[in-house]
Tab-separated table of C-alpha atoms and ligand atoms in Angstrom:
chain	number	residue	atom	x	y	z
M	1	UNK	CA	22.195	-16.356	-10.634
M	2	UNK	CA	21.511	-18.758	-13.321
M	3	UNK	CA	18.442	-17.911	-15.165
M	4	UNK	CA	17.534	-21.794	-15.226
M	5	UNK	CA	17.125	-21.717	-11.565
M	6	UNK	CA	15.749	-18.362	-10.957
M	7	UNK	CA	12.108	-17.131	-10.907
M	8	UNK	CA	11.481	-14.439	-13.539
M	9	UNK	CA	7.803	-14.813	-14.756
M	10	UNK	CA	8.057	-12.477	-17.731
M	11	UNK	CA	4.830	-11.729	-19.481
M	12	UNK	CA	4.482	-12.234	-23.351
M	13	UNK	CA	1.228	-10.137	-23.628
M	14	UNK	CA	0.773	-6.587	-22.823
M	15	UNK	CA	-0.969	-6.284	-19.467
M	16	UNK	CA	-4.138	-4.298	-20.067
M	17	UNK	CA	-4.646	-2.895	-16.699
M	18	UNK	CA	-1.538	-0.829	-16.873
M	19	UNK	CA	-1.937	2.809	-17.957
M	20	UNK	CA	1.678	4.042	-17.632
M	21	UNK	CA	4.859	2.581	-19.052
M	22	UNK	CA	6.452	1.809	-15.544
M	23	UNK	CA	3.565	-0.191	-14.378
M	24	UNK	CA	3.450	-2.022	-17.769
M	25	UNK	CA	7.101	-2.760	-17.643
M	26	UNK	CA	7.166	-3.883	-14.019
M	27	UNK	CA	4.381	-6.441	-14.808
M	28	UNK	CA	5.876	-7.603	-18.067
M	29	UNK	CA	9.428	-8.091	-16.415
M	30	UNK	CA	7.860	-10.102	-13.707
M	31	UNK	CA	8.756	-7.740	-10.967
M	32	UNK	CA	5.411	-7.298	-9.139
M	33	UNK	CA	2.080	-9.083	-8.861
M	34	UNK	CA	-1.093	-7.284	-7.771
M	35	UNK	CA	-2.740	-8.970	-4.901
M	36	UNK	CA	-5.541	-6.292	-4.235
M	37	UNK	CA	-5.942	-2.833	-5.412
M	38	UNK	CA	-2.736	-0.959	-4.583
M	39	UNK	CA	-1.178	-4.100	-2.907
M	40	UNK	CA	1.547	-5.881	-4.384
M	41	UNK	CA	3.811	-8.910	-4.077
M	42	UNK	CA	7.330	-8.174	-4.849
M	43	UNK	CA	8.697	-10.897	-7.045
M	44	UNK	CA	12.238	-11.780	-7.029
M	45	UNK	CA	13.494	-9.223	-9.713
M	46	UNK	CA	11.409	-6.373	-8.391
M	47	UNK	CA	12.454	-7.334	-4.726
M	48	UNK	CA	16.011	-7.126	-5.648
M	49	UNK	CA	15.761	-3.608	-7.006
M	50	UNK	CA	13.701	-2.497	-3.923
M	51	UNK	CA	16.399	-3.770	-1.780
M	52	UNK	CA	19.261	-2.012	-3.906
M	53	UNK	CA	17.302	1.318	-3.532
M	54	UNK	CA	16.737	0.717	0.293
M	55	UNK	CA	20.677	0.077	0.468
M	56	UNK	CA	21.422	3.422	-1.010
M	57	UNK	CA	19.019	5.082	1.220
M	58	UNK	CA	20.626	3.411	4.338
M	59	UNK	CA	24.218	4.489	3.111
M	60	UNK	CA	23.167	7.935	2.664
M	61	UNK	CA	21.392	8.168	5.912
M	62	UNK	CA	24.421	6.809	7.677
M	63	UNK	CA	26.577	9.533	5.798
M	64	UNK	CA	24.326	12.264	7.210
M	65	UNK	CA	24.767	10.780	10.691
M	66	UNK	CA	21.071	9.470	11.109
M	67	UNK	CA	20.388	6.469	13.226
M	68	UNK	CA	18.191	3.457	11.963
M	69	UNK	CA	15.699	1.612	14.136
M	70	UNK	CA	12.592	-0.317	13.197
M	71	UNK	CA	8.921	0.552	14.318
M	72	UNK	CA	5.981	-1.675	13.763
M	73	UNK	CA	3.476	-1.345	11.082
M	74	UNK	CA	0.449	-1.687	13.481
M	75	UNK	CA	-0.072	1.249	15.881
M	76	UNK	CA	-2.352	1.745	18.948
M	77	UNK	CA	-4.935	4.401	18.171
M	78	UNK	CA	-4.548	5.990	21.564
M	79	UNK	CA	-1.083	7.621	20.466
M	80	UNK	CA	-3.017	9.258	17.546
M	81	UNK	CA	-5.825	10.510	19.973
M	82	UNK	CA	-3.065	12.279	21.802
M	83	UNK	CA	-1.980	14.222	18.899
M	84	UNK	CA	-5.428	14.870	17.705
M	85	UNK	CA	-4.779	13.066	14.259
M	86	UNK	CA	-6.989	9.992	14.875
M	87	UNK	CA	-10.030	11.794	13.723
M	88	UNK	CA	-8.393	14.366	11.387
M	89	UNK	CA	-6.688	11.612	9.147
M	90	UNK	CA	-10.066	10.423	7.906
M	91	UNK	CA	-10.690	7.647	5.640
M	92	UNK	CA	-7.196	7.233	4.273
M	93	UNK	CA	-6.200	5.598	7.691
M	94	UNK	CA	-6.935	1.793	7.830
M	95	UNK	CA	-8.532	1.037	11.275
M	96	UNK	CA	-8.381	-2.336	12.859
M	97	UNK	CA	-9.867	-3.888	16.111
M	98	UNK	CA	-8.000	-6.590	17.765
M	99	UNK	CA	-9.770	-9.541	19.552
M	100	UNK	CA	-9.932	-7.282	22.852
M	101	UNK	CA	-11.771	-4.782	20.832
M	102	UNK	CA	-8.800	-2.471	21.122
M	103	UNK	CA	-8.389	0.123	18.220
M	104	UNK	CA	-5.428	-0.150	16.167
M	105	UNK	CA	-4.396	1.252	12.925
M	106	UNK	CA	-1.872	0.361	9.977
M	107	UNK	CA	0.464	3.269	10.173
M	108	UNK	CA	0.335	5.742	7.338
M	109	UNK	CA	3.356	7.663	8.898
M	110	UNK	CA	5.112	7.524	12.243
M	111	UNK	CA	5.340	11.061	13.895
M	112	UNK	CA	3.283	9.940	16.927
M	113	UNK	CA	5.093	6.642	17.516
M	114	UNK	CA	8.630	8.114	17.364
M	115	UNK	CA	7.527	11.122	19.562
M	116	UNK	CA	6.429	8.263	22.109
M	117	UNK	CA	9.720	6.581	21.970
M	118	UNK	CA	11.408	9.788	22.485
M	119	UNK	CA	9.500	10.923	25.337
M	120	UNK	CA	10.041	7.541	27.067
M	121	UNK	CA	13.878	7.676	26.821
M	122	UNK	CA	15.334	11.175	26.233
M	123	UNK	CA	15.280	13.681	29.013
M	124	UNK	CA	18.089	16.084	28.498
M	125	UNK	CA	19.132	18.523	25.889
M	126	UNK	CA	22.458	16.866	26.116
M	127	UNK	CA	21.159	13.910	24.185
M	128	UNK	CA	20.308	16.191	21.175
M	129	UNK	CA	20.642	16.485	18.356
M	130	UNK	CA	19.077	13.270	17.472
M	131	UNK	CA	17.769	11.947	14.107
M	132	UNK	CA	16.092	8.368	14.026
M	133	UNK	CA	14.661	6.832	10.843
M	134	UNK	CA	13.281	3.604	9.466
M	135	UNK	CA	12.293	1.922	6.208
M	136	UNK	CA	8.863	0.334	6.831
M	137	UNK	CA	5.694	-0.497	5.101
M	138	UNK	CA	2.902	2.124	5.285
M	139	UNK	CA	-0.795	1.911	4.393
M	140	UNK	CA	-2.974	4.755	3.091
M	141	UNK	CA	-6.306	3.872	1.940
M	142	UNK	CA	-6.009	5.864	-1.029
M	143	UNK	CA	-9.196	6.754	-2.822
M	144	UNK	CA	-7.641	6.009	-6.246
M	145	UNK	CA	-4.691	3.702	-6.044
M	146	UNK	CA	-3.112	3.641	-9.611
M	147	UNK	CA	-0.122	3.278	-11.785
M	148	UNK	CA	1.029	0.332	-10.061
M	149	UNK	CA	3.601	1.056	-7.130
M	150	UNK	CA	3.488	4.658	-7.862
M	151	UNK	CA	0.303	5.271	-5.979
M	152	UNK	CA	-0.034	2.158	-3.754
M	153	UNK	CA	-2.216	1.651	-0.616
M	154	UNK	CA	0.649	-0.463	0.975
M	155	UNK	CA	3.974	1.153	0.005
M	156	UNK	CA	7.435	1.196	1.292
M	157	UNK	CA	8.722	4.566	2.803
M	158	UNK	CA	11.879	5.775	4.431
M	159	UNK	CA	10.705	8.178	7.185
M	160	UNK	CA	13.013	9.947	9.375
M	161	UNK	CA	12.485	12.200	12.397
M	162	UNK	CA	14.770	14.850	13.927
M	163	UNK	CA	14.938	16.079	17.464
M	164	UNK	CA	16.533	19.398	18.464
M	165	UNK	CA	16.815	21.932	21.258
M	166	UNK	CA	16.320	25.026	19.207
M	167	UNK	CA	14.374	26.036	16.038
M	168	UNK	CA	17.774	26.985	14.565
M	169	UNK	CA	19.206	23.499	15.023
M	170	UNK	CA	15.943	22.046	13.746
M	171	UNK	CA	16.230	24.100	10.547
M	172	UNK	CA	19.723	22.696	10.107
M	173	UNK	CA	18.495	19.231	10.346
M	174	UNK	CA	15.807	20.375	7.587
M	175	UNK	CA	18.800	21.623	5.297
M	176	UNK	CA	20.915	18.642	6.112
M	177	UNK	CA	18.117	16.163	4.820
M	178	UNK	CA	17.677	18.278	1.739
M	179	UNK	CA	21.495	17.924	1.023
M	180	UNK	CA	21.463	14.147	1.745
M	181	UNK	CA	18.358	13.678	-0.337
M	182	UNK	CA	19.963	15.263	-3.369
M	183	UNK	CA	22.873	12.883	-3.089
M	184	UNK	CA	20.439	9.899	-2.368
M	185	UNK	CA	18.417	10.405	-5.604
M	186	UNK	CA	21.379	11.090	-7.854
M	187	UNK	CA	23.076	7.978	-6.773
M	188	UNK	CA	19.788	6.361	-8.199
M	189	UNK	CA	20.420	7.908	-11.679
M	190	UNK	CA	17.611	10.503	-10.900
M	191	UNK	CA	17.293	14.218	-10.941
M	192	UNK	CA	14.875	14.959	-8.110
M	193	UNK	CA	14.241	18.873	-7.834
M	194	UNK	CA	13.231	20.252	-4.457
M	195	UNK	CA	10.160	22.350	-4.823
M	196	UNK	CA	8.236	24.467	-2.235
M	197	UNK	CA	5.236	22.625	-1.235
M	198	UNK	CA	2.338	22.519	1.385
M	199	UNK	CA	2.291	20.625	4.628
M	200	UNK	CA	-0.929	18.523	4.127
M	201	UNK	CA	-1.806	16.253	7.004
M	202	UNK	CA	1.753	16.194	8.386
M	203	UNK	CA	1.621	20.100	8.895
M	204	UNK	CA	4.510	22.348	9.196
M	205	UNK	CA	5.860	25.820	8.421
M	206	UNK	CA	8.851	24.768	5.931
M	207	UNK	CA	8.293	21.881	3.360
M	208	UNK	CA	9.860	20.923	0.223
M	209	UNK	CA	8.836	17.996	-2.053
M	210	UNK	CA	11.334	16.339	-4.470
M	211	UNK	CA	10.029	15.870	-7.855
M	212	UNK	CA	11.293	13.798	-10.788
M	213	UNK	CA	10.053	15.364	-14.122
M	214	UNK	CA	7.979	12.991	-16.009
M	215	UNK	CA	4.778	13.328	-18.365
M	216	UNK	CA	3.086	10.666	-16.335
M	217	UNK	CA	3.635	12.477	-13.109
M	218	UNK	CA	0.541	13.203	-10.954
M	219	UNK	CA	1.860	16.682	-9.692
M	220	UNK	CA	1.534	19.868	-11.879
M	221	UNK	CA	4.955	21.884	-11.332
M	222	UNK	CA	6.179	25.301	-12.268
M	223	UNK	CA	9.828	26.019	-12.387
M	224	UNK	CA	12.810	28.054	-13.686
M	225	UNK	CA	14.560	25.762	-16.373
M	226	UNK	CA	18.027	26.885	-14.919
M	227	UNK	CA	17.275	24.574	-12.019
M	228	UNK	CA	17.556	21.496	-14.362
M	229	UNK	CA	21.214	22.416	-14.998
M	230	UNK	CA	22.170	21.860	-11.263
M	231	UNK	CA	23.846	18.549	-10.124
M	232	UNK	CA	25.027	17.671	-6.770
M	233	UNK	CA	27.851	15.272	-8.131
M	234	UNK	CA	30.398	13.921	-5.834
M	235	UNK	CA	30.768	16.809	-3.361
M	236	UNK	CA	32.039	16.102	0.046
M	237	UNK	CA	29.790	17.852	2.432
M	238	UNK	CA	30.187	18.138	5.935
M	239	UNK	CA	26.722	17.369	7.154
M	240	UNK	CA	27.491	18.885	10.628
M	241	UNK	CA	28.460	22.285	9.150
M	242	UNK	CA	25.571	24.606	9.201
M	243	UNK	CA	27.194	26.896	6.538
M	244	UNK	CA	27.792	24.165	4.037
M	245	UNK	CA	24.281	22.743	4.174
M	246	UNK	CA	22.791	25.945	3.941
M	247	UNK	CA	24.870	27.011	0.987
M	248	UNK	CA	23.650	23.806	-0.889
M	249	UNK	CA	20.175	24.544	0.180
M	250	UNK	CA	20.319	28.002	-1.281
M	251	UNK	CA	21.950	26.907	-4.418
M	252	UNK	CA	19.263	24.332	-5.002
M	253	UNK	CA	16.150	26.210	-3.874
M	254	UNK	CA	16.808	29.920	-4.867
M	255	UNK	CA	15.267	29.506	-8.414
M	256	UNK	CA	11.468	29.267	-8.851
M	257	UNK	CA	10.238	25.684	-8.313
M	258	UNK	CA	6.870	25.004	-6.860
M	259	UNK	CA	4.136	22.459	-6.847
M	260	UNK	CA	0.590	23.694	-7.779
M	261	UNK	CA	-0.232	23.922	-4.026
M	262	UNK	CA	2.003	26.820	-3.657
M	263	UNK	CA	2.342	28.228	-7.234
M	264	UNK	CA	2.170	32.002	-7.384
M	265	UNK	CA	1.765	33.350	-10.861
M	266	UNK	CA	2.757	36.797	-9.981
M	267	UNK	CA	6.121	35.703	-8.519
M	268	UNK	CA	6.482	33.131	-11.530
M	269	UNK	CA	6.058	36.122	-13.978
M	270	UNK	CA	9.330	37.583	-12.837
M	271	UNK	CA	11.074	34.593	-14.147
M	272	UNK	CA	12.365	35.406	-17.635
M	273	UNK	CA	9.816	34.004	-19.938
M	274	UNK	CA	12.077	31.699	-21.983
M	275	UNK	CA	13.056	29.987	-18.668
M	276	UNK	CA	9.483	29.443	-17.334
M	277	UNK	CA	8.270	25.786	-17.666
M	278	UNK	CA	5.178	24.153	-16.555
M	279	UNK	CA	5.505	20.299	-16.312
M	280	UNK	CA	4.542	17.113	-14.584
M	281	UNK	CA	6.424	15.447	-11.857
M	282	UNK	CA	6.539	12.373	-9.702
M	283	UNK	CA	6.831	13.217	-5.898
M	284	UNK	CA	9.749	10.922	-4.713
M	285	UNK	CA	10.079	12.476	-1.222
M	286	UNK	CA	9.175	15.447	1.158
M	287	UNK	CA	10.856	17.016	4.070
M	288	UNK	CA	9.043	18.890	6.868
M	289	UNK	CA	9.803	21.293	9.731
M	290	UNK	CA	6.878	21.505	12.060
M	291	UNK	CA	8.651	22.674	15.319
M	292	UNK	CA	6.615	21.532	18.442
M	293	UNK	CA	3.474	20.452	16.869
M	294	UNK	CA	3.784	16.868	18.063
M	295	UNK	CA	6.008	17.413	21.053
M	296	UNK	CA	3.667	19.881	22.728
M	297	UNK	CA	0.481	17.797	22.388
M	298	UNK	CA	2.338	14.587	23.540
M	299	UNK	CA	4.531	15.997	26.260
M	300	UNK	CA	7.953	15.348	24.756
M	301	UNK	CA	10.247	17.869	26.559
M	302	UNK	CA	13.742	17.878	27.536
M	303	UNK	CA	15.457	19.635	30.309
M	304	UNK	CA	17.228	22.767	28.631
M	305	UNK	CA	20.678	24.165	29.763
M	306	UNK	CA	19.015	26.550	32.206
M	307	UNK	CA	17.103	23.496	33.911
M	308	UNK	CA	13.714	24.369	32.616
M	309	UNK	CA	11.733	21.833	30.510
M	310	UNK	CA	10.889	22.850	26.888
M	311	UNK	CA	9.032	21.014	24.114
M	312	UNK	CA	11.621	19.449	21.582
M	313	UNK	CA	11.819	20.893	17.999
M	314	UNK	CA	10.966	18.493	15.273
M	315	UNK	CA	10.625	17.818	11.577
M	316	UNK	CA	9.982	14.677	9.533
M	317	UNK	CA	11.379	13.479	6.140
M	318	UNK	CA	10.105	10.777	3.896
M	319	UNK	CA	11.321	8.959	0.673
M	320	UNK	CA	8.841	6.959	-1.361
M	321	UNK	CA	11.154	3.926	-1.653
M	322	UNK	CA	8.755	1.660	-3.398
M	323	UNK	CA	7.400	4.538	-5.754
M	324	UNK	CA	11.110	5.117	-6.575
M	325	UNK	CA	11.058	2.075	-8.659
M	326	UNK	CA	8.228	3.421	-10.901
M	327	UNK	CA	9.865	6.882	-11.099
M	328	UNK	CA	13.343	5.392	-12.146
M	329	UNK	CA	11.542	3.431	-14.921
M	330	UNK	CA	9.547	6.324	-16.130
M	331	UNK	CA	12.802	8.094	-16.580
M	332	UNK	CA	14.814	5.245	-17.963
M	333	UNK	CA	13.317	3.018	-20.560
M	334	UNK	CA	12.768	2.461	-24.504
M	335	UNK	CA	10.515	0.652	-26.572
M	336	UNK	CA	12.280	-2.708	-25.701
M	337	UNK	CA	12.050	-2.436	-22.066
M	338	UNK	CA	13.662	-0.970	-18.860
M	339	UNK	CA	17.189	0.466	-18.930
M	340	UNK	CA	18.417	0.597	-15.087
M	341	UNK	CA	21.002	3.116	-13.912
M	342	UNK	CA	23.901	1.193	-12.628
M	343	UNK	CA	23.451	2.194	-8.981
M	344	UNK	CA	20.059	0.224	-8.801
M	345	UNK	CA	20.234	-2.528	-11.369
M	346	UNK	CA	19.065	-5.830	-10.088
M	347	UNK	CA	22.067	-7.551	-11.770
M	348	UNK	CA	25.114	-5.843	-12.837
M	349	UNK	CA	25.539	-7.787	-16.086
M	350	UNK	CA	23.623	-10.265	-18.215
M	351	UNK	CA	25.430	-13.162	-19.633
M	352	UNK	CA	23.937	-14.746	-22.816
M	353	UNK	CA	25.122	-18.063	-24.076
M	354	UNK	CA	24.270	-18.401	-27.777
M	355	UNK	CA	24.947	-21.990	-27.929
M	356	UNK	CA	23.938	-23.702	-24.819
M	357	UNK	CA	24.944	-27.307	-24.607
M	358	UNK	CA	28.269	-26.703	-26.554
M	359	UNK	CA	30.974	-27.850	-24.257
M	360	UNK	CA	33.375	-25.042	-24.962
M	361	UNK	CA	30.704	-22.236	-24.890
M	362	UNK	CA	29.164	-23.623	-21.671
M	363	UNK	CA	32.675	-23.689	-19.998
M	364	UNK	CA	33.597	-20.144	-21.255
M	365	UNK	CA	30.382	-18.771	-19.835
M	366	UNK	CA	30.677	-20.712	-16.604
M	367	UNK	CA	34.152	-19.182	-16.116
M	368	UNK	CA	33.104	-15.665	-16.857
M	369	UNK	CA	30.112	-16.160	-14.396
M	370	UNK	CA	32.435	-17.361	-11.659
M	371	UNK	CA	35.067	-14.693	-12.241
M	372	UNK	CA	32.458	-11.627	-12.200
M	373	UNK	CA	31.162	-13.216	-8.935
M	374	UNK	CA	34.687	-13.581	-7.515
M	375	UNK	CA	35.140	-9.805	-8.169
M	376	UNK	CA	32.045	-8.921	-6.322
M	377	UNK	CA	29.866	-8.238	-9.452
M	378	UNK	CA	26.315	-9.831	-9.508
M	379	UNK	CA	25.762	-11.416	-13.039
M	380	UNK	CA	22.591	-12.994	-14.422
M	381	UNK	CA	23.583	-15.846	-16.649
M	382	UNK	CA	21.056	-16.900	-19.321
M	383	UNK	CA	21.724	-20.582	-19.499
M	384	UNK	CA	18.587	-21.822	-20.810
M	385	UNK	CA	18.194	-23.768	-24.051
M	386	UNK	CA	16.488	-21.051	-26.090
M	387	UNK	CA	16.990	-19.064	-29.165
M	388	UNK	CA	19.245	-16.227	-28.975
M	389	UNK	CA	16.544	-13.746	-30.168
M	390	UNK	CA	14.407	-14.621	-27.155
M	391	UNK	CA	17.312	-14.363	-24.856
M	392	UNK	CA	18.162	-10.878	-26.033
M	393	UNK	CA	14.506	-9.858	-25.786
M	394	UNK	CA	14.401	-10.829	-22.142
M	395	UNK	CA	17.712	-9.174	-21.347
M	396	UNK	CA	16.348	-5.831	-23.047
M	397	UNK	CA	13.098	-6.072	-21.223
M	398	UNK	CA	14.532	-6.427	-17.687
M	399	UNK	CA	16.973	-3.695	-18.506
M	400	UNK	CA	20.422	-4.798	-17.309
M	401	UNK	CA	22.811	-1.952	-18.346
M	402	UNK	CA	25.366	-4.426	-19.732
M	403	UNK	CA	25.387	-7.717	-21.543
M	404	UNK	CA	28.038	-10.164	-22.412
M	405	UNK	CA	27.280	-12.299	-25.436
M	406	UNK	CA	29.233	-15.404	-25.777
M	407	UNK	CA	29.134	-17.656	-28.859
M	408	UNK	CA	31.476	-20.482	-30.457
M	409	UNK	CA	32.531	-18.222	-33.341
M	410	UNK	CA	33.658	-15.364	-31.280
M	411	UNK	CA	35.271	-17.735	-28.867
M	412	UNK	CA	37.426	-19.206	-31.533
M	413	UNK	CA	39.249	-15.937	-31.545
M	414	UNK	CA	38.910	-15.404	-27.779
M	415	UNK	CA	36.323	-12.924	-28.158
M	416	UNK	CA	32.934	-12.170	-26.531
M	417	UNK	CA	30.650	-9.149	-27.110
M	418	UNK	CA	30.016	-6.359	-24.526
M	419	UNK	CA	26.928	-4.588	-25.243
M	420	UNK	CA	25.619	-1.241	-23.632
M	421	UNK	CA	21.893	-1.566	-22.942
M	422	UNK	CA	21.427	2.287	-23.235
M	423	UNK	CA	23.265	2.971	-26.382
M	424	UNK	CA	23.229	-0.316	-28.145
M	425	UNK	CA	26.984	-0.062	-28.711
M	426	UNK	CA	28.723	-3.405	-28.890
M	427	UNK	CA	32.410	-3.910	-28.479
M	428	UNK	CA	34.377	-7.114	-29.161
M	429	UNK	CA	37.135	-8.109	-26.678
M	430	UNK	CA	38.606	-11.130	-24.796
M	431	UNK	CA	36.573	-12.344	-21.807
M	432	UNK	CA	39.316	-11.164	-19.491
M	433	UNK	CA	39.025	-7.461	-20.892
M	434	UNK	CA	35.266	-7.593	-20.648
M	435	UNK	CA	35.457	-8.551	-16.976
M	436	UNK	CA	37.935	-5.827	-16.219
M	437	UNK	CA	36.079	-3.284	-18.012
M	438	UNK	CA	32.847	-4.102	-15.687
M	439	UNK	CA	34.805	-4.181	-12.697
M	440	UNK	CA	36.001	-0.579	-13.531
M	441	UNK	CA	32.325	0.533	-14.666
M	442	UNK	CA	31.040	-0.639	-11.373
M	443	UNK	CA	33.908	0.422	-9.092
M	444	UNK	CA	31.808	3.611	-7.840
M	445	UNK	CA	28.893	1.524	-7.182
M	446	UNK	CA	30.760	-1.213	-5.296
M	447	UNK	CA	33.183	1.339	-3.646
M	448	UNK	CA	34.048	1.435	0.067
M	449	UNK	CA	31.052	1.248	2.294
M	450	UNK	CA	30.095	4.438	4.353
M	451	UNK	CA	31.240	4.272	7.939
M	452	UNK	CA	29.195	5.696	10.689
M	453	UNK	CA	30.397	8.933	12.041
Z	1	P5A	C1	7.670	12.439	6.060
Z	1	P5A	C2	8.046	11.192	6.691
Z	1	P5A	C3	5.365	11.981	5.293
Z	1	P5A	O1	4.659	10.915	5.390
Z	1	P5A	N1	6.001	11.723	7.447
Z	1	P5A	C4	6.985	10.889	7.720
Z	1	P5A	C5	6.140	12.523	6.300
Z	1	P5A	N2	5.412	12.638	4.095
Z	1	P5A	S1	4.589	12.287	2.689
Z	1	P5A	O2	4.982	13.053	1.697
Z	1	P5A	O3	3.300	11.978	3.058
Z	1	P5A	O4	5.125	10.845	2.229
Z	1	P5A	C6	6.537	10.653	1.878
Z	1	P5A	C7	6.743	9.982	0.632
Z	1	P5A	O5	6.102	8.697	0.517
Z	1	P5A	C8	5.763	8.493	-0.836
Z	1	P5A	N3	4.221	8.147	-0.837
Z	1	P5A	C9	3.743	7.186	-1.462
Z	1	P5A	N4	4.349	6.073	-2.309
Z	1	P5A	C10	3.545	5.337	-2.837
Z	1	P5A	N5	2.192	5.125	-2.861
Z	1	P5A	C11	1.541	6.020	-2.000
Z	1	P5A	N6	0.222	6.063	-1.784
Z	1	P5A	C12	2.394	7.044	-1.282
Z	1	P5A	N7	2.117	8.280	-0.613
Z	1	P5A	C13	3.175	8.873	-0.318
Z	1	P5A	C14	5.916	9.823	-1.662
Z	1	P5A	O6	7.153	9.733	-2.460
Z	1	P5A	C15	6.090	10.744	-0.441
Z	1	P5A	O7	6.890	11.904	-0.997
């Protein structure tokens, strides 16, 4: 993309309404615009990051063998009357009447609707196991929407639902989700720690929240510091293997890590004192096992191997896709702006032309831009007629991990500068070497696409 043709409405002034750094930077970098409390437009740069995050989610869901579909945002109230949650959900649910005075609601989650789809089409245990998911907008009329996309009223969630014949199989689905979420968050450059949590309005006996540690987090958390040494890395897990998923779950959940809802001082006291930590965290996901809570009330049964009908075993799993932008920025910024991890950056590299209008500089930039694109990279070329300082400030603010700076002096010696946003380290090299280096850096990000099982 050429910046002269893009729509990047960066703000010069500090937005007064923003209380935390991620909200401030998203507004300043022209990523979002508030339309009403907790409701945002996603401007091109923000939309691009949102799509990158969504893409990672889809790829990791495919790797785990989960099937995408799409359910609507509006739901009939009758489905929720069947489960009993229409009244229970309270004021957080946005209730709507259509012209025929029928009750609808803007979905805060989709347990009821997916259970309805299941009962309409699945009859036999032979069609199990099955995990369906979608990435769709939700609405929760939060009493205190705040911190930008972090606690919105309208927000994007990946929500998945597993259907299994037995409790044992449903617990495997739970474990498999925990493993696949670890990998998903790491690809976004985040350490998200699974912590024992409370079921809340979703319900359920087993539930873990995934928390990114950050001072601005809304949740208070208690954990054994050893847990922050764990990384998932590039393990090749067989998601169908009960043992392999179980082993990873045990590795990542055996140390003390709980939210305030489930915190137990007596158990925490058994952790050696020097490893006990109290901190704040951002909840970027949650997984639930709730058995037959919805299938029983809504009549979602299958014929089992012995010919008798049994309610299907279920769980649900959510990732806060739009909230993740805030969480990633909270964890990756400095006083100049955002520092995107390579896995989610809106553009792979910025090209800064130091002398726009100079024939040889312009054509060198054009050639670098075209060559990067030819290799599958996505550059943002600042081709505006502006001061170098202003161009650098914009690049730093929007946080592209790499910058190529092109000026007439360097070009005379066939050199450009390649700068790392995080460290500030700059190296001089030929345009060809800079392109090759970037191609190598982004290899893991652009790598082969995940195939369905
Ligand atoms: C699991 C999927 C559920 O709703 N039903 C379907 C289950 N879980 S949850 O924990 O309530 O939500 C899942 C994730 O969504 C994000 N989230 C939000 N993001 C932005 N603004 C909000 N107001 C908001 N509420 C929830 C969180 O990341 C949460 O973990």
